[in-house]
mmCIF file with all atom_site columns, C-alpha atoms in Angstrom:
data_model
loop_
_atom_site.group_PDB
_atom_site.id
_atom_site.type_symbol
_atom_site.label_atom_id
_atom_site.label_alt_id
_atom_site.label_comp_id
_atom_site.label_asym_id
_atom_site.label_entity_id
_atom_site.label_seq_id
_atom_site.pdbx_PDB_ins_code
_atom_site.Cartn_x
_atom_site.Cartn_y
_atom_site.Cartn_z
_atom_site.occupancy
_atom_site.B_iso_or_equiv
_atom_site.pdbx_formal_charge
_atom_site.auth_seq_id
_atom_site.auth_comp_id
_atom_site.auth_asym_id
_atom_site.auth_atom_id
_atom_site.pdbx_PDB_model_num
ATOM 1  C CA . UNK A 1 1  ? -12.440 -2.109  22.058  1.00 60.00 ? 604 UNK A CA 1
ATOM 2  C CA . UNK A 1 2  ? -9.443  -4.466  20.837  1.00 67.00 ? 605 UNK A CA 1
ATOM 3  C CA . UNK A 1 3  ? -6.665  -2.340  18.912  1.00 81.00 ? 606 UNK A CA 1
ATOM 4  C CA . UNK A 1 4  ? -6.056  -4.222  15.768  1.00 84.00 ? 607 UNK A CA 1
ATOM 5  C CA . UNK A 1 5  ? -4.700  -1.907  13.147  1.00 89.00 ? 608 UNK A CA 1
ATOM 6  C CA . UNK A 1 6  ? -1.668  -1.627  14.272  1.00 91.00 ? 609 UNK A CA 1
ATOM 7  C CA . UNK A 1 7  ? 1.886   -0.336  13.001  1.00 93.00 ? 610 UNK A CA 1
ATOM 8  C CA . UNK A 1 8  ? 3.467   -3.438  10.568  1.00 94.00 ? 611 UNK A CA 1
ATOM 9  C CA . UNK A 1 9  ? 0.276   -4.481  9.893   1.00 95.00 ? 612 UNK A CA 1
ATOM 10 C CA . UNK A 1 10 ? -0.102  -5.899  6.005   1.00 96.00 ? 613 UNK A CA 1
ATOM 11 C CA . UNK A 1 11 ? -3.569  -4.579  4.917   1.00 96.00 ? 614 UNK A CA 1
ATOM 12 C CA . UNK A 1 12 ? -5.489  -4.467  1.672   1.00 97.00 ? 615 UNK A CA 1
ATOM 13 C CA . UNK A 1 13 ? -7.008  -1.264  0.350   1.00 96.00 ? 616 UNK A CA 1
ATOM 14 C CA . UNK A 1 14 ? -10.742 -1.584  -0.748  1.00 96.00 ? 617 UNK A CA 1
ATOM 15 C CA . UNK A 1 15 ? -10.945 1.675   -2.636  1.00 93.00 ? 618 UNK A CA 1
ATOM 16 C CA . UNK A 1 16 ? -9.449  4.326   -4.818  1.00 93.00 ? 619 UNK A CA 1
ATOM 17 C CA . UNK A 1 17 ? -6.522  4.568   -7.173  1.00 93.00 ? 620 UNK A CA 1
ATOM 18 C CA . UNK A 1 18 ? -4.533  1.660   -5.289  1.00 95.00 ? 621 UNK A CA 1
ATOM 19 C CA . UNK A 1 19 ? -7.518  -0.606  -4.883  1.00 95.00 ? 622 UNK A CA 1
ATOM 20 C CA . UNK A 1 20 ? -6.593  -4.495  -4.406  1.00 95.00 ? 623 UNK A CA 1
ATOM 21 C CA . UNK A 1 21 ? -2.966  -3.390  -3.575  1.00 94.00 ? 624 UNK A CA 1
ATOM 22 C CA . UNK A 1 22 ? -1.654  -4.704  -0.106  1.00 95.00 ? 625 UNK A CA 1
ATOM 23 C CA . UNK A 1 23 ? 0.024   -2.133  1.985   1.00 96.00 ? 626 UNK A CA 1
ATOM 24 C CA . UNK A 1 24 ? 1.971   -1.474  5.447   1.00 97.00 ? 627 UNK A CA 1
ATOM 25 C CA . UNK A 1 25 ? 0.458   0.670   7.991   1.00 97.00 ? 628 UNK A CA 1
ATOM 26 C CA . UNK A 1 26 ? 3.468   2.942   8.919   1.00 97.00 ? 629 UNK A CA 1
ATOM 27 C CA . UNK A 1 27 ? 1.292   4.717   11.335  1.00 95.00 ? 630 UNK A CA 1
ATOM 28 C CA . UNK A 1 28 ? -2.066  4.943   13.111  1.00 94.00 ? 631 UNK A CA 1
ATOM 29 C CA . UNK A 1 29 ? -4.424  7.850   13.597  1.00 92.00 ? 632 UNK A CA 1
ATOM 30 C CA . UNK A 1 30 ? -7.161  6.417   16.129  1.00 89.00 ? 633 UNK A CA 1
ATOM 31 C CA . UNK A 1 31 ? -8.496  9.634   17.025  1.00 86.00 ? 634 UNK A CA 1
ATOM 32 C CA . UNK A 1 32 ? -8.356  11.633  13.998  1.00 85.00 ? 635 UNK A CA 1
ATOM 33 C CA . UNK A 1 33 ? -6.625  15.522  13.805  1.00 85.00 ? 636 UNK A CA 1
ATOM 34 C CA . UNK A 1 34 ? -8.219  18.742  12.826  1.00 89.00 ? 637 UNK A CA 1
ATOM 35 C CA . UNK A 1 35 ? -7.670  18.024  9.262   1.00 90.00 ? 638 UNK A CA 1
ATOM 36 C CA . UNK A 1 36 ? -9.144  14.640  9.313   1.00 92.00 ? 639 UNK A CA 1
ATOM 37 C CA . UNK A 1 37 ? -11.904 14.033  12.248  1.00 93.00 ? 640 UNK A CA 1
ATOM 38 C CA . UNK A 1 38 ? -12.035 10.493  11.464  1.00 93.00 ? 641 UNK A CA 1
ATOM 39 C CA . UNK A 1 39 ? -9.779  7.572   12.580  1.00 93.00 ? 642 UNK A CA 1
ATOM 40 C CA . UNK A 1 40 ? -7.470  6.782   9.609   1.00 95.00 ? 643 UNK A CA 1
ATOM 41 C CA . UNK A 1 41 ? -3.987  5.371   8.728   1.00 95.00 ? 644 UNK A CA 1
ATOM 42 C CA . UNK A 1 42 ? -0.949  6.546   7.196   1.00 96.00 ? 645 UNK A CA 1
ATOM 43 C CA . UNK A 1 43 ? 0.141   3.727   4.611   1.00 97.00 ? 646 UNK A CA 1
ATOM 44 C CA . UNK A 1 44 ? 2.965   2.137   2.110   1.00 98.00 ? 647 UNK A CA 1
ATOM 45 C CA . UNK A 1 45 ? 2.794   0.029   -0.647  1.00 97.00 ? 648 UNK A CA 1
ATOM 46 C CA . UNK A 1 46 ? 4.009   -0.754  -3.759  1.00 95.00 ? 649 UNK A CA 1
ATOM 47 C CA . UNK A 1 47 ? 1.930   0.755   -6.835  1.00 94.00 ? 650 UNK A CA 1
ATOM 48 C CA . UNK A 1 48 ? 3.812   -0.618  -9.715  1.00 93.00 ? 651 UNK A CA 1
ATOM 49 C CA . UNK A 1 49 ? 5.531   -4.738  -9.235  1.00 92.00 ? 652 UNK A CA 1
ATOM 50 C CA . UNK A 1 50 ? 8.529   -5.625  -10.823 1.00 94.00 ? 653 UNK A CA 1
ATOM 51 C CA . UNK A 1 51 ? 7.157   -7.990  -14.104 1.00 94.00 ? 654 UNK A CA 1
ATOM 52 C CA . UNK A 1 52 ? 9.013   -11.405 -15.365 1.00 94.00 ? 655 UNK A CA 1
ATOM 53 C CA . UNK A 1 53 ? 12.460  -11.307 -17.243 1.00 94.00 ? 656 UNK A CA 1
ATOM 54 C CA . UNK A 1 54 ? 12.986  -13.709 -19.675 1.00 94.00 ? 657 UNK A CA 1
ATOM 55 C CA . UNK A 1 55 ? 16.603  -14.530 -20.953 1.00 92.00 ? 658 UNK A CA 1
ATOM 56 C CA . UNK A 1 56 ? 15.752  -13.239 -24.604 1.00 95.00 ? 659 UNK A CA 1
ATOM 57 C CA . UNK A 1 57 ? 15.251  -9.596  -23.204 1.00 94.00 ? 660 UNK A CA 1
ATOM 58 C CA . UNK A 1 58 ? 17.616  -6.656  -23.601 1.00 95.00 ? 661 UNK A CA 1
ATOM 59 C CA . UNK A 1 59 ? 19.441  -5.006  -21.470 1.00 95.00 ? 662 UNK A CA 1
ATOM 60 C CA . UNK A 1 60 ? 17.374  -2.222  -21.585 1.00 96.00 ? 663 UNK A CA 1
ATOM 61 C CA . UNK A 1 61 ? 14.060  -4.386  -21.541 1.00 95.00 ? 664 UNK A CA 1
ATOM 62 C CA . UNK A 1 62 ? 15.080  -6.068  -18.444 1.00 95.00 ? 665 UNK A CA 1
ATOM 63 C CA . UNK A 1 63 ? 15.937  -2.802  -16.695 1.00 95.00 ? 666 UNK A CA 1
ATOM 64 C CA . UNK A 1 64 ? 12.495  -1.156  -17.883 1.00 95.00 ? 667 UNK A CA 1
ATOM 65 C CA . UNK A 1 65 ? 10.664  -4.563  -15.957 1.00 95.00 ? 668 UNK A CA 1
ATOM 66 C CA . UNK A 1 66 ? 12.293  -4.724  -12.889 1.00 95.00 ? 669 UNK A CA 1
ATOM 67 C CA . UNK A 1 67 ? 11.414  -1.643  -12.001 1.00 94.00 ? 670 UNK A CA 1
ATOM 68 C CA . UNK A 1 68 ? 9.173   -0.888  -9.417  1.00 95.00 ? 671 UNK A CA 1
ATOM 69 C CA . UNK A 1 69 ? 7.229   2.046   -7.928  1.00 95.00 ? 672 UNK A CA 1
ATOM 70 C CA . UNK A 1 70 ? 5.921   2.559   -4.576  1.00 97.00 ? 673 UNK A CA 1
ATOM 71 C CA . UNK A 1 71 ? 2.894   4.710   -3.236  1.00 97.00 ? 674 UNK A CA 1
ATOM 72 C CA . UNK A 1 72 ? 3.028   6.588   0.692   1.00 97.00 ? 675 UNK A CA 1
ATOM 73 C CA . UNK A 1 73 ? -0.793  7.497   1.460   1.00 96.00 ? 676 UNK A CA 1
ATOM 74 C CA . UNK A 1 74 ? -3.150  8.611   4.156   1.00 95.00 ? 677 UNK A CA 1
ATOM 75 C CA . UNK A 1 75 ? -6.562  5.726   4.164   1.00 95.00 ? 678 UNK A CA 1
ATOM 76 C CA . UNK A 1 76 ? -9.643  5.656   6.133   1.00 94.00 ? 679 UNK A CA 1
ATOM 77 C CA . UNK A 1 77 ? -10.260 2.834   8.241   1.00 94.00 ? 680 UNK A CA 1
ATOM 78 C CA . UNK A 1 78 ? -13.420 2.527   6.448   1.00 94.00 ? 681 UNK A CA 1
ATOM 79 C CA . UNK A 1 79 ? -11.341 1.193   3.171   1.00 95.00 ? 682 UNK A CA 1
ATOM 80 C CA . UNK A 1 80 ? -8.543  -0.492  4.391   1.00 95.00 ? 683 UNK A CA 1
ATOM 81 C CA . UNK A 1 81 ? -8.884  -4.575  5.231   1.00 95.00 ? 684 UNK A CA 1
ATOM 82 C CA . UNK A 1 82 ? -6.494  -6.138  7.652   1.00 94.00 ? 685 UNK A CA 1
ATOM 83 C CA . UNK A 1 83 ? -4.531  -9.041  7.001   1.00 91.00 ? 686 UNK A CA 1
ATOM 84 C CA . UNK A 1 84 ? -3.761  -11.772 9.363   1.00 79.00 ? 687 UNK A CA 1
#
């Protein structure tokens, strides 16, 4: 069978807390471990995006918006949809 989730692949997660969110797939977990006996993927993504600043916002504002927050998780291949 063809390898296609590979690492630096953009995929979307289908399910859970960070469902709809597109993430990386740092690295790849065909066979399973002990832990986990199913195939599965250790991702990154970002959980939080950085929102619009306008020119009438604050210092303070604008810092508090450009934030951003990232997630580091371990998916199923079950949930996870590959990009091209």
């Amino acid at each position: 069978m063809v390898k296609f989730l590979k690492q630096n692949k953009v995929v979307v997660l289908l399910s859970g807390r960070y469902a709809g969110r597109k993430a990386v797939i740092v690295k790849t977990f065909d066979d399973g471990n002990s832990s986990r006996p199913y195939s599965h993927a250790l991702v990154v993504g970002m959980a939080k995006y950085p929102r619009k600043v306008v020119k009438k916002h604050s210092e303070v504002q604008q810092a508090k918006r450009s934030r951003c927050k990232a997630f580091i998780k371990m998916v199923n291949y079950n949930h996870i949809m590959p990009t091209r």
